[in-house]
mmCIF file of C-alpha atoms in Angstrom:
data_model
loop_
_atom_site.group_PDB
_atom_site.id
_atom_site.type_symbol
_atom_site.label_atom_id
_atom_site.label_comp_id
_atom_site.label_asym_id
_atom_site.label_seq_id
_atom_site.Cartn_x
_atom_site.Cartn_y
_atom_site.Cartn_z
ATOM 1 C CA UNK A 375 142.335 -45.393 -6.765
ATOM 2 C CA UNK A 376 140.866 -44.519 -9.952
ATOM 3 C CA UNK A 377 138.302 -41.739 -10.249
ATOM 4 C CA UNK A 378 135.147 -41.372 -12.065
ATOM 5 C CA UNK A 379 136.629 -38.504 -14.225
ATOM 6 C CA UNK A 380 139.559 -40.855 -15.148
ATOM 7 C CA UNK A 381 137.116 -43.820 -16.152
ATOM 8 C CA UNK A 382 135.103 -41.415 -18.338
ATOM 9 C CA UNK A 383 138.324 -40.183 -20.041
ATOM 10 C CA UNK A 384 139.546 -43.729 -20.608
ATOM 11 C CA UNK A 385 136.154 -44.731 -22.082
ATOM 12 C CA UNK A 386 136.223 -41.845 -24.432
ATOM 13 C CA UNK A 387 139.289 -43.287 -26.036
ATOM 14 C CA UNK A 388 137.336 -45.995 -27.606
ATOM 15 C CA UNK A 389 136.346 -43.277 -30.300
ATOM 16 C CA UNK A 390 138.616 -41.628 -32.694
ATOM 17 C CA UNK A 391 137.285 -38.333 -31.588
ATOM 18 C CA UNK A 392 138.139 -38.863 -28.121
ATOM 19 C CA UNK A 393 141.723 -40.092 -29.219
ATOM 20 C CA UNK A 394 142.272 -37.045 -31.204
ATOM 21 C CA UNK A 395 140.908 -34.715 -28.324
ATOM 22 C CA UNK A 396 143.106 -36.158 -25.696
ATOM 23 C CA UNK A 397 146.069 -37.277 -28.072
ATOM 24 C CA UNK A 398 146.073 -40.561 -26.348
ATOM 25 C CA UNK A 399 145.398 -44.259 -27.118
ATOM 26 C CA UNK A 400 144.892 -47.356 -25.090
ATOM 27 C CA UNK A 401 147.091 -50.403 -24.919
ATOM 28 C CA UNK A 402 146.209 -53.474 -22.881
ATOM 29 C CA UNK A 403 148.182 -56.391 -21.519
ATOM 30 C CA UNK A 404 151.367 -56.618 -19.518
ATOM 31 C CA UNK A 405 153.669 -57.713 -22.538
ATOM 32 C CA UNK A 406 152.861 -54.661 -24.671
ATOM 33 C CA UNK A 407 153.027 -52.256 -21.678
ATOM 34 C CA UNK A 408 156.497 -53.419 -20.849
ATOM 35 C CA UNK A 409 157.636 -52.975 -24.388
ATOM 36 C CA UNK A 410 155.938 -49.567 -24.493
ATOM 37 C CA UNK A 411 157.978 -48.640 -21.344
ATOM 38 C CA UNK A 412 161.253 -49.633 -23.116
ATOM 39 C CA UNK A 413 160.239 -47.681 -26.180
ATOM 40 C CA UNK A 414 160.402 -44.035 -27.490
ATOM 41 C CA UNK A 415 156.562 -43.554 -26.888
ATOM 42 C CA UNK A 416 155.337 -41.680 -23.820
ATOM 43 C CA UNK A 417 153.274 -43.843 -21.396
ATOM 44 C CA UNK A 418 151.167 -41.360 -19.497
ATOM 45 C CA UNK A 419 149.316 -43.630 -17.057
ATOM 46 C CA UNK A 420 149.112 -47.361 -16.112
ATOM 47 C CA UNK A 421 146.284 -49.082 -14.429
ATOM 48 C CA UNK A 422 146.790 -52.620 -13.042
ATOM 49 C CA UNK A 423 145.353 -55.258 -10.902
ATOM 50 C CA UNK A 424 147.212 -55.832 -7.538
ATOM 51 C CA UNK A 425 150.527 -57.586 -8.018
ATOM 52 C CA UNK A 426 150.793 -56.827 -11.717
ATOM 53 C CA UNK A 427 153.523 -54.448 -12.967
ATOM 54 C CA UNK A 428 154.407 -53.626 -9.357
ATOM 55 C CA UNK A 429 157.963 -53.175 -10.276
ATOM 56 C CA UNK A 430 156.909 -50.171 -12.500
ATOM 57 C CA UNK A 431 156.589 -46.741 -10.948
ATOM 58 C CA UNK A 432 153.433 -44.753 -10.706
ATOM 59 C CA UNK A 433 150.933 -47.788 -11.415
ATOM 60 C CA UNK A 434 147.452 -47.095 -10.257
ATOM 61 C CA UNK A 435 146.175 -50.119 -8.683
ATOM 62 C CA UNK A 436 142.484 -50.923 -9.581
ATOM 63 C CA UNK A 437 140.069 -53.721 -8.750
ATOM 64 C CA UNK A 438 138.837 -56.341 -11.233
ATOM 65 C CA UNK A 439 135.465 -54.553 -11.570
ATOM 66 C CA UNK A 440 137.293 -51.260 -12.323
ATOM 67 C CA UNK A 441 139.371 -52.868 -14.863
ATOM 68 C CA UNK A 442 136.322 -54.456 -16.476
ATOM 69 C CA UNK A 443 134.735 -50.862 -16.699
ATOM 70 C CA UNK A 444 137.865 -49.307 -18.433
ATOM 71 C CA UNK A 445 138.847 -52.253 -20.625
ATOM 72 C CA UNK A 446 138.124 -52.037 -24.408
ATOM 73 C CA UNK A 447 138.171 -55.908 -24.641
ATOM 74 C CA UNK A 448 135.497 -58.435 -24.396
ATOM 75 C CA UNK A 449 137.497 -60.155 -21.587
ATOM 76 C CA UNK A 450 139.465 -57.419 -19.475
ATOM 77 C CA UNK A 451 143.291 -57.829 -19.208
ATOM 78 C CA UNK A 452 145.196 -57.359 -16.133
ATOM 79 C CA UNK A 453 146.623 -53.988 -17.113
ATOM 80 C CA UNK A 454 145.828 -50.931 -19.281
ATOM 81 C CA UNK A 455 148.074 -48.038 -20.294
ATOM 82 C CA UNK A 456 147.310 -44.590 -21.692
ATOM 83 C CA UNK A 457 149.858 -43.754 -24.341
ATOM 84 C CA UNK A 458 150.532 -40.511 -25.976
ATOM 85 C CA UNK A 459 149.886 -40.675 -29.732
ATOM 86 C CA UNK A 460 153.089 -40.140 -31.635
ATOM 87 C CA UNK A 461 153.408 -37.748 -34.586
ATOM 88 C CA UNK A 462 155.584 -39.156 -37.462
ATOM 89 C CA UNK A 463 156.697 -37.189 -40.638
ATOM 90 C CA UNK A 464 156.949 -39.167 -43.891
ATOM 91 C CA UNK A 465 159.311 -38.248 -46.570
ATOM 92 C CA UNK A 466 158.945 -39.528 -50.134
ATOM 93 C CA UNK A 467 162.722 -40.245 -50.179
ATOM 94 C CA UNK A 468 162.290 -42.835 -47.468
ATOM 95 C CA UNK A 469 161.216 -45.412 -50.154
ATOM 96 C CA UNK A 470 164.507 -44.832 -52.087
ATOM 97 C CA UNK A 471 166.270 -47.361 -49.786
ATOM 98 C CA UNK A 472 163.514 -49.035 -47.920
ATOM 99 C CA UNK A 473 160.302 -50.944 -48.528
ATOM 100 C CA UNK A 474 157.169 -49.033 -47.624
ATOM 101 C CA UNK A 475 153.659 -50.322 -47.434
ATOM 102 C CA UNK A 476 150.895 -48.228 -48.628
ATOM 103 C CA UNK A 477 147.212 -48.968 -47.642
ATOM 104 C CA UNK A 478 144.439 -47.548 -49.733
ATOM 105 C CA UNK A 479 141.149 -47.439 -47.760
ATOM 106 C CA UNK A 480 141.681 -50.508 -45.626
ATOM 107 C CA UNK A 481 138.785 -50.065 -43.407
ATOM 108 C CA UNK A 482 138.677 -53.188 -41.191
ATOM 109 C CA UNK A 483 140.574 -52.632 -37.937
ATOM 110 C CA UNK A 484 141.663 -56.284 -37.554
ATOM 111 C CA UNK A 485 143.175 -56.225 -41.258
ATOM 112 C CA UNK A 486 144.895 -52.982 -40.533
ATOM 113 C CA UNK A 487 146.441 -54.428 -37.186
ATOM 114 C CA UNK A 488 147.612 -57.530 -39.182
ATOM 115 C CA UNK A 489 149.096 -55.487 -41.880
ATOM 116 C CA UNK A 490 151.103 -53.268 -39.273
ATOM 117 C CA UNK A 491 152.211 -56.697 -37.804
ATOM 118 C CA UNK A 492 153.283 -57.948 -41.225
ATOM 119 C CA UNK A 493 155.165 -54.773 -41.732
ATOM 120 C CA UNK A 494 157.091 -55.398 -38.583
ATOM 121 C CA UNK A 495 157.746 -58.969 -39.496
ATOM 122 C CA UNK A 496 159.178 -58.132 -42.716
ATOM 123 C CA UNK A 497 161.269 -55.073 -41.619
ATOM 124 C CA UNK A 498 159.125 -52.399 -43.086
ATOM 125 C CA UNK A 499 159.301 -49.470 -40.714
ATOM 126 C CA UNK A 500 156.760 -47.189 -42.435
ATOM 127 C CA UNK A 501 153.201 -47.720 -43.389
ATOM 128 C CA UNK A 502 151.240 -45.064 -45.212
ATOM 129 C CA UNK A 503 147.464 -44.941 -45.065
ATOM 130 C CA UNK A 504 144.785 -43.080 -47.028
ATOM 131 C CA UNK A 505 142.656 -40.952 -44.547
ATOM 132 C CA UNK A 506 139.670 -43.336 -45.343
ATOM 133 C CA UNK A 507 141.693 -46.252 -43.689
ATOM 134 C CA UNK A 508 140.956 -47.405 -40.124
ATOM 135 C CA UNK A 509 142.666 -45.527 -37.295
ATOM 136 C CA UNK A 510 145.822 -47.292 -36.312
ATOM 137 C CA UNK A 511 145.055 -46.267 -32.657
ATOM 138 C CA UNK A 512 141.835 -47.995 -32.561
ATOM 139 C CA UNK A 513 141.892 -50.278 -29.625
ATOM 140 C CA UNK A 514 141.180 -53.314 -31.914
ATOM 141 C CA UNK A 515 143.913 -52.395 -34.192
ATOM 142 C CA UNK A 516 146.385 -51.887 -31.491
ATOM 143 C CA UNK A 517 145.457 -55.316 -30.075
ATOM 144 C CA UNK A 518 145.871 -56.965 -33.523
ATOM 145 C CA UNK A 519 149.378 -55.613 -33.919
ATOM 146 C CA UNK A 520 150.706 -57.534 -31.067
ATOM 147 C CA UNK A 521 153.111 -54.804 -30.131
ATOM 148 C CA UNK A 522 154.152 -53.835 -33.832
ATOM 149 C CA UNK A 523 152.410 -50.410 -33.477
ATOM 150 C CA UNK A 524 155.418 -49.462 -31.105
ATOM 151 C CA UNK A 525 158.095 -50.181 -33.844
ATOM 152 C CA UNK A 526 156.230 -49.323 -37.115
ATOM 153 C CA UNK A 527 155.623 -45.525 -38.012
ATOM 154 C CA UNK A 528 152.031 -45.193 -39.483
ATOM 155 C CA UNK A 529 151.370 -42.068 -41.466
ATOM 156 C CA UNK A 530 147.960 -40.749 -42.737
ATOM 157 C CA UNK A 531 148.221 -38.753 -45.861
ATOM 158 C CA UNK A 532 147.019 -38.148 -49.408
ATOM 159 C CA UNK A 533 148.139 -41.309 -51.057
ATOM 160 C CA UNK A 534 148.141 -39.674 -54.753
ATOM 161 C CA UNK A 535 150.118 -36.771 -53.486
ATOM 162 C CA UNK A 536 152.649 -38.910 -51.693
ATOM 163 C CA UNK A 537 152.858 -41.453 -54.508
ATOM 164 C CA UNK A 538 153.266 -38.585 -57.051
ATOM 165 C CA UNK A 539 156.298 -37.416 -55.037
ATOM 166 C CA UNK A 540 157.696 -40.990 -54.860
ATOM 167 C CA UNK A 541 157.258 -41.468 -58.759
ATOM 168 C CA UNK A 542 158.879 -38.049 -59.205
ATOM 169 C CA UNK A 543 161.987 -39.297 -57.550
ATOM 170 C CA UNK A 544 162.132 -42.231 -59.731
ATOM 171 C CA UNK A 545 161.069 -44.864 -57.036
ATOM 172 C CA UNK A 546 159.012 -47.725 -58.023
ATOM 173 C CA UNK A 547 155.482 -48.084 -56.878
ATOM 174 C CA UNK A 548 153.922 -51.673 -56.911
ATOM 175 C CA UNK A 549 150.438 -52.606 -56.638
ATOM 176 C CA UNK A 550 148.338 -55.888 -56.744
ATOM 177 C CA UNK A 551 145.691 -56.298 -59.538
ATOM 178 C CA UNK A 552 143.948 -59.212 -61.279
ATOM 179 C CA UNK A 553 145.370 -58.034 -64.606
ATOM 180 C CA UNK A 554 148.971 -57.637 -63.339
ATOM 181 C CA UNK A 555 152.230 -59.380 -64.061
ATOM 182 C CA UNK A 556 152.785 -62.728 -62.297
ATOM 183 C CA UNK A 557 154.524 -61.617 -59.150
ATOM 184 C CA UNK A 558 156.748 -64.831 -59.149
ATOM 185 C CA UNK A 559 158.122 -63.869 -62.621
ATOM 186 C CA UNK A 560 158.134 -60.052 -62.292
ATOM 187 C CA UNK A 561 161.231 -58.143 -61.509
ATOM 188 C CA UNK A 562 161.178 -56.812 -57.990
ATOM 189 C CA UNK A 563 163.422 -54.279 -56.225
ATOM 190 C CA UNK A 564 164.561 -54.279 -52.612
ATOM 191 C CA UNK A 565 163.085 -50.835 -52.146
ATOM 192 C CA UNK A 566 159.903 -48.894 -53.259
ATOM 193 C CA UNK A 567 156.296 -48.637 -52.234
ATOM 194 C CA UNK A 568 153.794 -51.727 -52.211
ATOM 195 C CA UNK A 569 150.188 -50.575 -52.456
ATOM 196 C CA UNK A 570 147.461 -52.779 -51.119
ATOM 197 C CA UNK A 571 143.759 -51.763 -51.795
ATOM 198 C CA UNK A 572 140.405 -51.784 -49.828
ATOM 199 C CA UNK A 573 138.904 -55.095 -48.887
ATOM 200 C CA UNK A 574 136.006 -54.931 -51.304
ATOM 201 C CA UNK A 575 136.997 -52.215 -53.948
ATOM 202 C CA UNK A 576 140.645 -52.848 -54.193
ATOM 203 C CA UNK A 577 142.969 -49.958 -55.227
ATOM 204 C CA UNK A 578 141.202 -46.763 -56.121
ATOM 205 C CA UNK A 579 141.519 -45.309 -59.692
ATOM 206 C CA UNK A 580 143.398 -42.161 -58.574
ATOM 207 C CA UNK A 581 146.026 -44.355 -56.712
ATOM 208 C CA UNK A 582 146.136 -47.057 -59.517
ATOM 209 C CA UNK A 583 147.177 -44.348 -62.083
ATOM 210 C CA UNK A 584 150.289 -43.901 -59.962
ATOM 211 C CA UNK A 585 151.302 -47.566 -59.764
ATOM 212 C CA UNK A 586 154.343 -48.163 -62.042
ATOM 213 C CA UNK A 587 154.331 -51.940 -61.645
ATOM 214 C CA UNK A 588 151.110 -53.945 -61.731
ATOM 215 C CA UNK A 589 151.480 -57.301 -59.894
ATOM 216 C CA UNK A 590 149.158 -60.473 -59.729
ATOM 217 C CA UNK A 591 149.097 -63.235 -57.265
ATOM 218 C CA UNK A 592 148.205 -66.328 -59.307
ATOM 219 C CA UNK A 593 146.153 -68.998 -57.885
ATOM 220 C CA UNK A 594 147.348 -72.704 -58.126
ATOM 221 C CA UNK A 595 146.918 -74.161 -60.871
ATOM 222 C CA UNK A 596 146.883 -70.813 -62.725
ATOM 223 C CA UNK A 597 143.671 -71.583 -64.752
ATOM 224 C CA UNK A 598 141.774 -72.876 -61.817
ATOM 225 C CA UNK A 599 138.450 -71.078 -61.151
ATOM 226 C CA UNK A 600 138.262 -70.821 -57.407
ATOM 227 C CA UNK A 601 137.984 -67.855 -54.876
ATOM 228 C CA UNK A 602 137.518 -64.551 -56.607
ATOM 229 C CA UNK A 603 140.278 -62.913 -54.445
ATOM 230 C CA UNK A 604 142.482 -62.990 -51.428
ATOM 231 C CA UNK A 605 142.007 -61.196 -48.110
ATOM 232 C CA UNK A 606 144.088 -58.071 -48.173
ATOM 233 C CA UNK A 607 146.226 -59.368 -45.247
ATOM 234 C CA UNK A 608 147.058 -62.410 -46.917
ATOM 235 C CA UNK A 609 147.788 -60.884 -50.241
ATOM 236 C CA UNK A 610 150.096 -58.428 -48.450
ATOM 237 C CA UNK A 611 151.861 -61.299 -46.650
ATOM 238 C CA UNK A 612 152.561 -63.077 -49.931
ATOM 239 C CA UNK A 613 153.755 -59.860 -51.643
ATOM 240 C CA UNK A 614 156.056 -58.881 -48.804
ATOM 241 C CA UNK A 615 157.382 -62.415 -48.640
ATOM 242 C CA UNK A 616 158.235 -62.601 -52.268
ATOM 243 C CA UNK A 617 159.879 -59.027 -52.163
ATOM 244 C CA UNK A 618 162.190 -60.147 -49.233
ATOM 245 C CA UNK A 619 162.868 -63.419 -50.775
ATOM 246 C CA UNK A 620 164.481 -61.822 -53.695
#
């Protein structure tokens, strides 16, 4: 049986302050919870409807009404887990042999979740975010990652500081701009950092100054006057696909 104190604790995790205070985040749904149980992440507590995840040890059985009270979703799922927030350390040298995705102020939780899912799809194990970016443990982000949050290491840091270190090691830093080189004609490496900017403002000046290769995703045909820009998640998908295609 779930207690009132537990309900209040879970509901507090809807806010970043609560997640930071307790060091926990919420994951909902049987599929992601089973993935979490097989991962290196620490699942602290599981709540489920009767008959759900009954093969897992220590599951707290709750009623449908109780699940609706603790769920962060519009339509409550059949199970919910409290997961310990992992702490990852990012080293600039990681980008020497791997692609790394850098997000400069991506503020929409749905976009961030999709970008983490994209990173997972394209084999990018590390995503670095500016402090202004959405919290990757926001319930909306976790849901949008479709389990990728388990496999992708998300780091929050000063992008200018990290990118300076990356450039200092001679590692390329790519970014998408309207005045960049056509991505389909540019020389691309199999490693380095790909920077994607804020939904409205794009890449900030301080970060843009550290980009060594400015890229442009052209419309079709190239002289067509259509939409002003692409959604950041769509642009990232095109860029990652082109890097991996090479």
